[in-house]
Every structure is written in structure tokens, then in C-alpha cells.
Amino acid sequence: MTMSSSRPGSPGPGRTERLVLPGVLTAAQAARTVAGIAAAQRPDGAIPWFRGHHLDPWDHVEAAMALDAAGEHDRAEAAYRWLAEHQNGDGSWYAAYADGAADEPTDRSRETNFVAYVAVGVWHHYLSTGDDAFLDRMWPTVFAAVEFVLRLQQPGGQIGWKREDDGTDRTEALLTGCSSVHHALRCALAIAEHREEPQPDWELALGLLGHAIRHHPERFSDKNRYSMDWYYPVLGGAVTGAAAKERIEERWDEFVVPGLGVRCVVPNPWVTGGESCELALTLWAMGESDRAVDILRWIGHLRAEDGMYWTGYVYDDEAIWPEERTTWTAGALLLAVAALGGDEATTAVFGGERLPVGLDPEGCCG
């Protein structure tokens, strides 16, 4: 397969009309952001944070999803092909690769939420393209990834953080990571359903994980200072309805800085583009589009001249920090805009449409 949009900067406004959001992006601005992600992509499909930095599998997928939302399907497929070609024998990927070079892993641990996220991207690409042949090719990759992740599931339903290079399992569980895995398992089950290959063990694992997220905070490491632990149970689909509304309202004033964005961690005076975009996506999924748009408008101050977005801003010092513009921050922005704009694949993946909920674990897990 050739990458039909292989020239850096080639995405044009004609492909990004769906990514227009008044006060956030014009079609030309969206095209510039997509071009920035495309420029960072290697010829083999790998998408590092930026050229010269590392690639991690989760952010690689996030950037690929943004390319699909922009209609750059060949580029997105190349990103998934990179994952299929470089998957470890146990179904995992390493946590980091130097500049996306598959033969230069810089962190040889294997993080469960990084590994699981391929299912979200593959399902999104299928919904974006309707390409059943792609789904057939990627199914073994998704299956092996999910099986790796579920080997680290603990008796209480939570998923252990990672497997070290020496094979040692880190069984402590991270709420943000497990919430992302919850989303990924739902997407993996949607793929299995579409292929008419039911996976009841995955359904049970999903149900147990969701139960732990909703009802057993003590099963997760205490990262309460981080905004991702606040909104990710909602973004990952484990907490919904009135419980989601209550969760977000409870700590809104701690994490949201009006006019600037969302803090990464309290009490630090640092707002970040990634967390802001993800909270916007969370609010959209809750039916609160107006607040979602407000947050995306606020982070316009993080947009650079090249169409990419600075990672964060220390508002006490009025300083951009760190001085980096990452593909995944730009990707998160484009996905939030795509959801608000009604992009069918993006709304289906992040809105929960057609995603299974798992077997009811009540009475079986305490």
C-alpha cells in the first residue's frame, strides 16, 4: 500500500471541513494541524511525539485517529501497520521507541493501557473507512494485545500497570490507565462482535474492571492530584449518567482554570493542552457541548504558528512549558473537534454507540 498523502503539509482544507469549529479551528487551521502531525510521521508509519523524541504506542494511536478524523486514511493505516509489524511475541509493545525506530526501544517495559489502546484505534479506523479487509488483517494484532493485557488483570478486576523487561509484573493499578483499558476492551469486543467471534472471557473481564472503577477506588494507586484520574473514568465509559455528572462537578473548580484550560495536577499552576482536550471530549460525551467548546476555545493560547499545540503553560510565570509541540496534543484537539462536529466514527467510539458494556459482575466480585 502506498501512502497517497505522503508529502508533509499535503492535507488541505477540502479534507478538513468536518473539523471546523467556530472560535477553535477554521478549515485552513485544521489542515495546518493535520499537516503538522503528518510531517512528524516516519515513512514506515511510526508517529513519534515529534521528530527526535520517542514514540509510545498510546500516543501513536491517538495521532493516527486524528489523521483518520481528517480523512488521511492511508496515513492512519500505515500507523496501524507499524504496530502490526512490530508487535512483540507476547502481544505487547514496548513503552517507548527512540524517534519511532522499532529496533531502538528506550523503555522495554510493557504498559497495559499502552498495549490495549490499539483496539480503540483499529475500531475507529474501520468505522472511518468501512474497510473489512483492514479489520481482518488487524484482528490477530488486537486479539494478542487484549490477551496480553488481561493476563495482568487482578482478582479485584483492576489491571496491573505493566510488565517489566525481566518479566516481573507490576500489579499496582492506575485508575487512568484502567479507565483507558476499559474503553479499549469495549472497542475490542465491538470488533469481535462485528466478526461474529464472541469473546465471553473479555466480556467478563470488562464487567469486573468496570465494577472496580465504579465501586472500589481502594484498588487503585492514589493519584488523586492528577486531573486524568478525575475525568478518565467518565471518558473511558465506566462512569456514566448522574454519577458522571456528579464526579465532574465535584472537582471542577480544582482542575479547571477559566480562560486558560485544565490543570494537569493540583496545586501546580500548569494547564495542559492534552488534559484540556480530553476533558472537552469527556464533556461532549456527557452531553455538555457548550462547556466542551469553551475549553477548546480557551486553549487557543497554546496554538503555535505551525498549527501544532504547546504541551502546557505555567500561568504564574506566564511561560510555555515544556517547550515542545506534540503530535498527541494536536491529535487530542482534532478528535475533540471531530466529536463536537458529529464525525460519525469519532462519535461512535467516544460516545459509546455500538460499544458493548460487558457481563454484569454484581455478586461475583465483592
GROMACS .gro file of C-alpha atoms in nm:
model
  366
    1MET     CA    1   0.000   0.000   0.000
    2THR     CA    2   0.126   0.346  -0.081
    3MET     CA    3   0.063   0.650   0.133
    4SER     CA    4  -0.130   0.872  -0.104
    5SER     CA    5  -0.077   1.181   0.112
    6SER     CA    6   0.291   1.125   0.183
    7ARG     CA    7   0.410   1.482   0.132
    8PRO     CA    8   0.444   1.678   0.457
    9GLY     CA    9   0.192   1.957   0.456
   10SER     CA   10  -0.026   1.793   0.191
   11PRO     CA   11  -0.359   1.779   0.383
   12GLY     CA   12  -0.575   2.064   0.260
   13PRO     CA   13  -0.886   2.249   0.375
   14GLY     CA   14  -1.103   2.037   0.146
   15ARG     CA   15  -1.038   1.741   0.374
   16THR     CA   16  -1.082   1.927   0.698
   17GLU     CA   17  -1.420   2.094   0.658
   18ARG     CA   18  -1.551   1.846   0.915
   19LEU     CA   19  -1.301   1.985   1.165
   20VAL     CA   20  -1.427   2.342   1.158
   21LEU     CA   21  -1.539   2.474   1.497
   22PRO     CA   22  -1.605   2.848   1.534
   23GLY     CA   23  -1.361   3.009   1.771
   24VAL     CA   24  -1.145   2.696   1.776
   25LEU     CA   25  -1.047   2.596   1.421
   26THR     CA   26  -1.107   2.712   1.067
   27ALA     CA   27  -1.067   2.459   0.786
   28ALA     CA   28  -0.730   2.611   0.697
   29GLN     CA   29  -0.613   2.597   1.059
   30ALA     CA   30  -0.725   2.235   1.089
   31ALA     CA   31  -0.538   2.149   0.770
   32ARG     CA   32  -0.224   2.305   0.916
   33THR     CA   33  -0.259   2.098   1.233
   34VAL     CA   34  -0.310   1.778   1.035
   35ALA     CA   35  -0.006   1.868   0.824
   36GLY     CA   36   0.196   1.905   1.143
   37ILE     CA   37   0.109   1.553   1.253
   38ALA     CA   38   0.178   1.421   0.903
   39ALA     CA   39   0.517   1.591   0.898
   40ALA     CA   40   0.619   1.406   1.214
   41GLN     CA   41   0.517   1.066   1.075
   42ARG     CA   42   0.804   0.849   0.956
   43PRO     CA   43   0.793   0.678   0.615
   44ASP     CA   44   0.730   0.344   0.790
   45GLY     CA   45   0.414   0.484   0.955
   46ALA     CA   46   0.551   0.549   1.305
   47ILE     CA   47   0.431   0.870   1.472
   48PRO     CA   48   0.665   0.990   1.750
   49TRP     CA   49   0.574   1.276   1.983
   50PHE     CA   50   0.779   1.490   1.747
   51ARG     CA   51   1.079   1.404   1.533
   52GLY     CA   52   1.376   1.332   1.756
   53HIS     CA   53   1.158   1.241   2.055
   54HIS     CA   54   1.021   0.898   2.142
   55LEU     CA   55   0.711   0.710   2.026
   56ASP     CA   56   0.482   0.541   2.274
   57PRO     CA   57   0.204   0.312   2.145
   58TRP     CA   58  -0.086   0.501   2.309
   59ASP     CA   59   0.003   0.842   2.171
   60HIS     CA   60   0.093   0.687   1.834
   61VAL     CA   61  -0.266   0.558   1.813
   62GLU     CA   62  -0.413   0.891   1.928
   63ALA     CA   63  -0.233   1.070   1.646
   64ALA     CA   64  -0.342   0.805   1.394
   65MET     CA   65  -0.704   0.850   1.499
   66ALA     CA   66  -0.674   1.223   1.439
   67LEU     CA   67  -0.544   1.151   1.088
   68ASP     CA   68  -0.850   0.935   1.022
   69ALA     CA   69  -1.079   1.210   1.153
   70ALA     CA   70  -0.915   1.439   0.897
   71GLY     CA   71  -0.964   1.191   0.612
   72GLU     CA   72  -0.597   1.091   0.598
   73HIS     CA   73  -0.683   0.721   0.595
   74ASP     CA   74  -0.370   0.596   0.420
   75ARG     CA   75  -0.151   0.762   0.677
   76ALA     CA   76  -0.360   0.620   0.962
   77GLU     CA   77  -0.349   0.272   0.815
   78ALA     CA   78   0.029   0.297   0.787
   79ALA     CA   79   0.042   0.376   1.160
   80TYR     CA   80  -0.157   0.062   1.241
   81ARG     CA   81   0.056  -0.143   1.005
   82TRP     CA   82   0.360  -0.028   1.202
   83LEU     CA   83   0.202  -0.170   1.517
   84ALA     CA   84   0.114  -0.500   1.349
   85GLU     CA   85   0.465  -0.541   1.211
   86HIS     CA   86   0.643  -0.462   1.539
   87GLN     CA   87   0.425  -0.632   1.799
   88ASN     CA   88   0.619  -0.839   2.048
   89GLY     CA   89   0.563  -1.213   2.061
   90ASP     CA   90   0.358  -1.183   2.382
   91GLY     CA   91   0.114  -0.938   2.219
   92SER     CA   92   0.268  -0.623   2.367
   93TRP     CA   93   0.472  -0.326   2.255
   94TYR     CA   94   0.748  -0.155   2.447
   95ALA     CA   95   0.663   0.163   2.630
   96ALA     CA   96   0.895   0.384   2.424
   97TYR     CA   97   1.093   0.378   2.099
   98ALA     CA   98   1.355   0.636   2.005
   99ASP     CA   99   1.202   0.858   1.734
  100GLY     CA  100   0.970   0.570   1.645
  101ALA     CA  101   1.252   0.335   1.545
  102ALA     CA  102   1.124  -0.017   1.611
  103ASP     CA  103   1.473  -0.151   1.671
  104GLU     CA  104   1.555   0.117   1.930
  105PRO     CA  105   1.326   0.072   2.230
  106THR     CA  106   1.426   0.310   2.508
  107ASP     CA  107   1.184   0.172   2.769
  108ARG     CA  108   1.142  -0.205   2.745
  109SER     CA  109   0.862  -0.228   2.999
  110ARG     CA  110   0.518  -0.303   2.854
  111GLU     CA  111   0.234  -0.089   2.989
  112THR     CA  112  -0.112  -0.241   2.975
  113ASN     CA  113  -0.302   0.072   2.879
  114PHE     CA  114  -0.050   0.145   2.602
  115VAL     CA  115  -0.096  -0.207   2.464
  116ALA     CA  116  -0.476  -0.212   2.486
  117TYR     CA  117  -0.531   0.116   2.300
  118VAL     CA  118  -0.471  -0.039   1.959
  119ALA     CA  119  -0.828  -0.173   1.978
  120VAL     CA  120  -0.969   0.181   2.001
  121GLY     CA  121  -0.770   0.296   1.701
  122VAL     CA  122  -0.847  -0.009   1.487
  123TRP     CA  123  -1.222   0.017   1.552
  124HIS     CA  124  -1.212   0.391   1.479
  125HIS     CA  125  -1.028   0.328   1.152
  126TYR     CA  126  -1.281   0.064   1.050
  127LEU     CA  127  -1.573   0.295   1.127
  128SER     CA  128  -1.396   0.571   0.932
  129THR     CA  129  -1.335   0.359   0.623
  130GLY     CA  130  -1.565   0.054   0.629
  131ASP     CA  131  -1.261  -0.150   0.531
  132ASP     CA  132  -1.334  -0.509   0.636
  133ALA     CA  133  -1.006  -0.632   0.489
  134PHE     CA  134  -0.820  -0.397   0.725
  135LEU     CA  135  -1.018  -0.533   1.019
  136ASP     CA  136  -0.934  -0.889   0.915
  137ARG     CA  137  -0.563  -0.803   0.893
  138MET     CA  138  -0.557  -0.629   1.230
  139TRP     CA  139  -0.769  -0.879   1.424
  140PRO     CA  140  -0.474  -1.102   1.523
  141THR     CA  141  -0.289  -0.794   1.646
  142VAL     CA  142  -0.584  -0.675   1.853
  143PHE     CA  143  -0.652  -1.024   1.988
  144ALA     CA  144  -0.293  -1.075   2.101
  145ALA     CA  145  -0.282  -0.729   2.261
  146VAL     CA  146  -0.600  -0.788   2.461
  147GLU     CA  147  -0.481  -1.129   2.575
  148PHE     CA  148  -0.156  -0.974   2.699
  149VAL     CA  149  -0.345  -0.707   2.894
  150LEU     CA  150  -0.587  -0.950   3.055
  151ARG     CA  151  -0.304  -1.165   3.180
  152LEU     CA  152  -0.232  -0.876   3.417
  153GLN     CA  153  -0.589  -0.847   3.547
  154GLN     CA  154  -0.607  -0.885   3.924
  155PRO     CA  155  -0.874  -1.076   4.123
  156GLY     CA  156  -1.049  -0.748   4.206
  157GLY     CA  157  -1.095  -0.663   3.839
  158GLN     CA  158  -0.829  -0.394   3.811
  159ILE     CA  159  -0.549  -0.430   3.555
  160GLY     CA  160  -0.186  -0.430   3.670
  161TRP     CA  161   0.018  -0.137   3.545
  162LYS     CA  162   0.287  -0.308   3.341
  163ARG     CA  163   0.528  -0.596   3.288
  164GLU     CA  164   0.893  -0.513   3.332
  165ASP     CA  165   1.158  -0.618   3.082
  166ASP     CA  166   1.266  -0.902   3.312
  167GLY     CA  167   0.911  -1.041   3.316
  168THR     CA  168   0.814  -0.904   3.657
  169ASP     CA  169   0.451  -0.791   3.671
  170ARG     CA  170   0.377  -0.458   3.841
  171THR     CA  171   0.038  -0.542   3.985
  172GLU     CA  172  -0.048  -0.198   4.122
  173ALA     CA  173  -0.327  -0.048   3.916
  174LEU     CA  174  -0.362   0.308   3.785
  175LEU     CA  175  -0.715   0.448   3.760
  176THR     CA  176  -0.648   0.650   3.445
  177GLY     CA  177  -0.478   0.357   3.273
  178CYS     CA  178  -0.751   0.114   3.374
  179SER     CA  179  -1.020   0.353   3.253
  180SER     CA  180  -0.844   0.367   2.917
  181VAL     CA  181  -0.824  -0.013   2.913
  182HIS     CA  182  -1.199  -0.023   2.987
  183HIS     CA  183  -1.260   0.182   2.672
  184ALA     CA  184  -1.023  -0.038   2.472
  185LEU     CA  185  -1.191  -0.360   2.584
  186ARG     CA  186  -1.527  -0.225   2.469
  187CYS     CA  187  -1.380  -0.146   2.128
  188ALA     CA  188  -1.214  -0.489   2.110
  189LEU     CA  189  -1.547  -0.652   2.187
  190ALA     CA  190  -1.714  -0.443   1.917
  191ILE     CA  191  -1.458  -0.577   1.669
  192ALA     CA  192  -1.519  -0.932   1.789
  193GLU     CA  193  -1.897  -0.886   1.757
  194HIS     CA  194  -1.860  -0.749   1.407
  195ARG     CA  195  -1.652  -1.051   1.313
  196GLU     CA  196  -1.902  -1.285   1.482
  197GLU     CA  197  -1.629  -1.418   1.707
  198PRO     CA  198  -1.773  -1.372   2.059
  199GLN     CA  199  -1.526  -1.338   2.345
  200PRO     CA  200  -1.718  -1.408   2.668
  201ASP     CA  201  -1.399  -1.403   2.876
  202TRP     CA  202  -1.334  -1.047   2.758
  203GLU     CA  203  -1.691  -0.951   2.845
  204LEU     CA  204  -1.646  -1.081   3.197
  205ALA     CA  205  -1.310  -0.905   3.230
  206LEU     CA  206  -1.469  -0.580   3.116
  207GLY     CA  207  -1.751  -0.614   3.365
  208LEU     CA  208  -1.511  -0.682   3.650
  209LEU     CA  209  -1.293  -0.388   3.552
  210GLY     CA  210  -1.588  -0.151   3.526
  211HIS     CA  211  -1.715  -0.263   3.867
  212ALA     CA  212  -1.375  -0.195   4.023
  213ILE     CA  213  -1.356   0.153   3.867
  214ARG     CA  214  -1.706   0.247   3.980
  215HIS     CA  215  -1.712   0.097   4.327
  216HIS     CA  216  -1.361   0.021   4.454
  217PRO     CA  217  -1.128   0.323   4.445
  218GLU     CA  218  -0.910   0.149   4.705
  219ARG     CA  219  -0.797  -0.098   4.439
  220PHE     CA  220  -0.608   0.175   4.254
  221SER     CA  221  -0.293   0.370   4.339
  222ASP     CA  222  -0.368   0.712   4.485
  223LYS     CA  223  -0.314   0.963   4.206
  224ASN     CA  224  -0.594   1.191   4.323
  225ARG     CA  225  -0.392   1.505   4.246
  226TYR     CA  226  -0.398   1.434   3.874
  227SER     CA  227  -0.688   1.558   3.664
  228MET     CA  228  -0.677   1.247   3.447
  229ASP     CA  229  -0.789   1.036   3.743
  230TRP     CA  230  -1.080   1.278   3.781
  231TYR     CA  231  -1.226   1.263   3.431
  232TYR     CA  232  -1.091   0.939   3.278
  233PRO     CA  233  -1.344   0.705   3.443
  234VAL     CA  234  -1.608   0.907   3.254
  235LEU     CA  235  -1.411   0.934   2.929
  236GLY     CA  236  -1.342   0.560   2.937
  237GLY     CA  237  -1.713   0.483   2.969
  238ALA     CA  238  -1.706   0.320   3.312
  239VAL     CA  239  -1.891   0.603   3.489
  240THR     CA  240  -2.197   0.744   3.313
  241GLY     CA  241  -2.519   0.934   3.370
  242ALA     CA  242  -2.580   1.110   3.701
  243ALA     CA  243  -2.268   0.957   3.854
  244ALA     CA  244  -2.056   1.108   3.576
  245LYS     CA  245  -2.215   1.450   3.624
  246GLU     CA  246  -2.157   1.433   4.000
  247ARG     CA  247  -1.795   1.327   3.955
  248ILE     CA  248  -1.711   1.610   3.717
  249GLU     CA  249  -1.889   1.880   3.917
  250GLU     CA  250  -1.728   1.773   4.243
  251ARG     CA  251  -1.376   1.880   4.144
  252TRP     CA  252  -1.441   2.123   3.859
  253ASP     CA  253  -1.310   2.425   4.046
  254GLU     CA  254  -0.992   2.240   4.147
  255PHE     CA  255  -0.886   2.148   3.797
  256VAL     CA  256  -1.042   2.398   3.558
  257VAL     CA  257  -0.882   2.741   3.518
  258PRO     CA  258  -1.133   2.961   3.333
  259GLY     CA  259  -0.987   3.120   3.023
  260LEU     CA  260  -0.676   2.901   3.025
  261GLY     CA  261  -0.764   2.532   3.035
  262VAL     CA  262  -0.728   2.233   3.266
  263ARG     CA  263  -0.457   2.171   3.522
  264CYS     CA  264  -0.256   1.855   3.490
  265VAL     CA  265  -0.202   1.826   3.865
  266VAL     CA  266  -0.306   2.026   4.169
  267PRO     CA  267  -0.190   2.254   4.315
  268ASN     CA  268   0.060   2.327   4.034
  269PRO     CA  269  -0.029   2.637   3.825
  270TRP     CA  270   0.014   2.446   3.499
  271VAL     CA  271  -0.257   2.392   3.237
  272THR     CA  272  -0.201   2.142   2.957
  273GLY     CA  273  -0.345   2.103   2.611
  274GLY     CA  274  -0.387   1.726   2.629
  275GLU     CA  275  -0.585   1.725   2.952
  276SER     CA  276  -0.795   2.020   2.831
  277CYS     CA  277  -0.887   1.844   2.507
  278GLU     CA  278  -0.965   1.518   2.684
  279LEU     CA  279  -1.190   1.694   2.934
  280ALA     CA  280  -1.367   1.862   2.641
  281LEU     CA  281  -1.420   1.519   2.486
  282THR     CA  282  -1.549   1.393   2.820
  283LEU     CA  283  -1.795   1.681   2.848
  284TRP     CA  284  -1.916   1.620   2.493
  285ALA     CA  285  -1.979   1.253   2.582
  286MET     CA  286  -2.183   1.373   2.882
  287GLY     CA  287  -2.397   1.594   2.658
  288GLU     CA  288  -2.234   1.921   2.771
  289SER     CA  289  -2.108   2.051   2.439
  290ASP     CA  290  -2.118   2.417   2.533
  291ARG     CA  291  -1.870   2.371   2.815
  292ALA     CA  292  -1.658   2.149   2.590
  293VAL     CA  293  -1.635   2.422   2.325
  294ASP     CA  294  -1.546   2.681   2.588
  295ILE     CA  295  -1.245   2.477   2.699
  296LEU     CA  296  -1.124   2.426   2.343
  297ARG     CA  297  -1.152   2.799   2.280
  298TRP     CA  298  -0.955   2.874   2.596
  299ILE     CA  299  -0.654   2.672   2.484
  300GLY     CA  300  -0.612   2.875   2.169
  301HIS     CA  301  -0.322   3.040   2.353
  302LEU     CA  302  -0.135   2.707   2.319
  303ARG     CA  303  -0.156   2.704   1.941
  304ALA     CA  304   0.177   2.765   1.767
  305GLU     CA  305   0.233   2.925   1.427
  306ASP     CA  306   0.290   2.586   1.266
  307GLY     CA  307  -0.057   2.467   1.370
  308MET     CA  308   0.066   2.240   1.646
  309TYR     CA  309   0.000   2.292   2.016
  310TRP     CA  310   0.237   2.351   2.304
  311THR     CA  311   0.211   2.087   2.574
  312GLY     CA  312   0.141   2.329   2.855
  313TYR     CA  313   0.152   2.673   3.013
  314VAL     CA  314   0.268   2.777   3.361
  315TYR     CA  315   0.034   3.066   3.426
  316ASP     CA  316   0.201   3.201   3.740
  317ASP     CA  317   0.517   3.258   3.535
  318GLU     CA  318   0.337   3.325   3.207
  319ALA     CA  319   0.564   3.069   3.045
  320ILE     CA  320   0.519   2.791   2.790
  321TRP     CA  321   0.649   2.468   2.946
  322PRO     CA  322   0.777   2.229   2.833
  323GLU     CA  323   0.883   2.382   2.505
  324GLU     CA  324   0.753   2.101   2.287
  325ARG     CA  325   0.465   2.060   2.042
  326THR     CA  326   0.346   1.701   2.038
  327THR     CA  327   0.150   1.504   1.783
  328TRP     CA  328  -0.073   1.365   2.056
  329THR     CA  329  -0.174   1.708   2.187
  330ALA     CA  330  -0.270   1.809   1.834
  331GLY     CA  331  -0.440   1.473   1.791
  332ALA     CA  332  -0.649   1.515   2.105
  333LEU     CA  333  -0.761   1.858   1.987
  334LEU     CA  334  -0.866   1.726   1.646
  335LEU     CA  335  -1.056   1.433   1.799
  336ALA     CA  336  -1.245   1.662   2.037
  337VAL     CA  337  -1.337   1.891   1.748
  338ALA     CA  338  -1.438   1.590   1.535
  339ALA     CA  339  -1.672   1.465   1.809
  340LEU     CA  340  -1.829   1.807   1.854
  341GLY     CA  341  -1.868   1.831   1.477
  342GLY     CA  342  -2.051   1.499   1.456
  343ASP     CA  343  -1.786   1.291   1.280
  344GLU     CA  344  -1.958   0.952   1.276
  345ALA     CA  345  -1.661   0.729   1.361
  346THR     CA  346  -1.535   0.956   1.638
  347THR     CA  347  -1.875   0.999   1.798
  348ALA     CA  348  -1.933   0.623   1.787
  349VAL     CA  349  -1.601   0.544   1.953
  350PHE     CA  350  -1.611   0.811   2.224
  351GLY     CA  351  -1.986   0.833   2.267
  352GLY     CA  352  -2.027   0.461   2.334
  353GLU     CA  353  -2.257   0.391   2.041
  354ARG     CA  354  -2.238   0.023   1.942
  355LEU     CA  355  -1.990  -0.050   2.221
  356PRO     CA  356  -2.065  -0.348   2.448
  357VAL     CA  357  -2.087  -0.297   2.822
  358GLY     CA  358  -1.956  -0.635   2.946
  359LEU     CA  359  -2.114  -0.902   3.162
  360ASP     CA  360  -2.272  -0.785   3.488
  361PRO     CA  361  -2.031  -0.873   3.767
  362GLU     CA  362  -2.265  -0.798   4.056
  363GLY     CA  363  -2.249  -1.069   4.315
  364CYS     CA  364  -1.925  -1.215   4.187
  365CYS     CA  365  -1.656  -0.971   4.285
  366GLY     CA  366  -1.741  -0.820   4.621
   0.00000   0.00000   0.00000
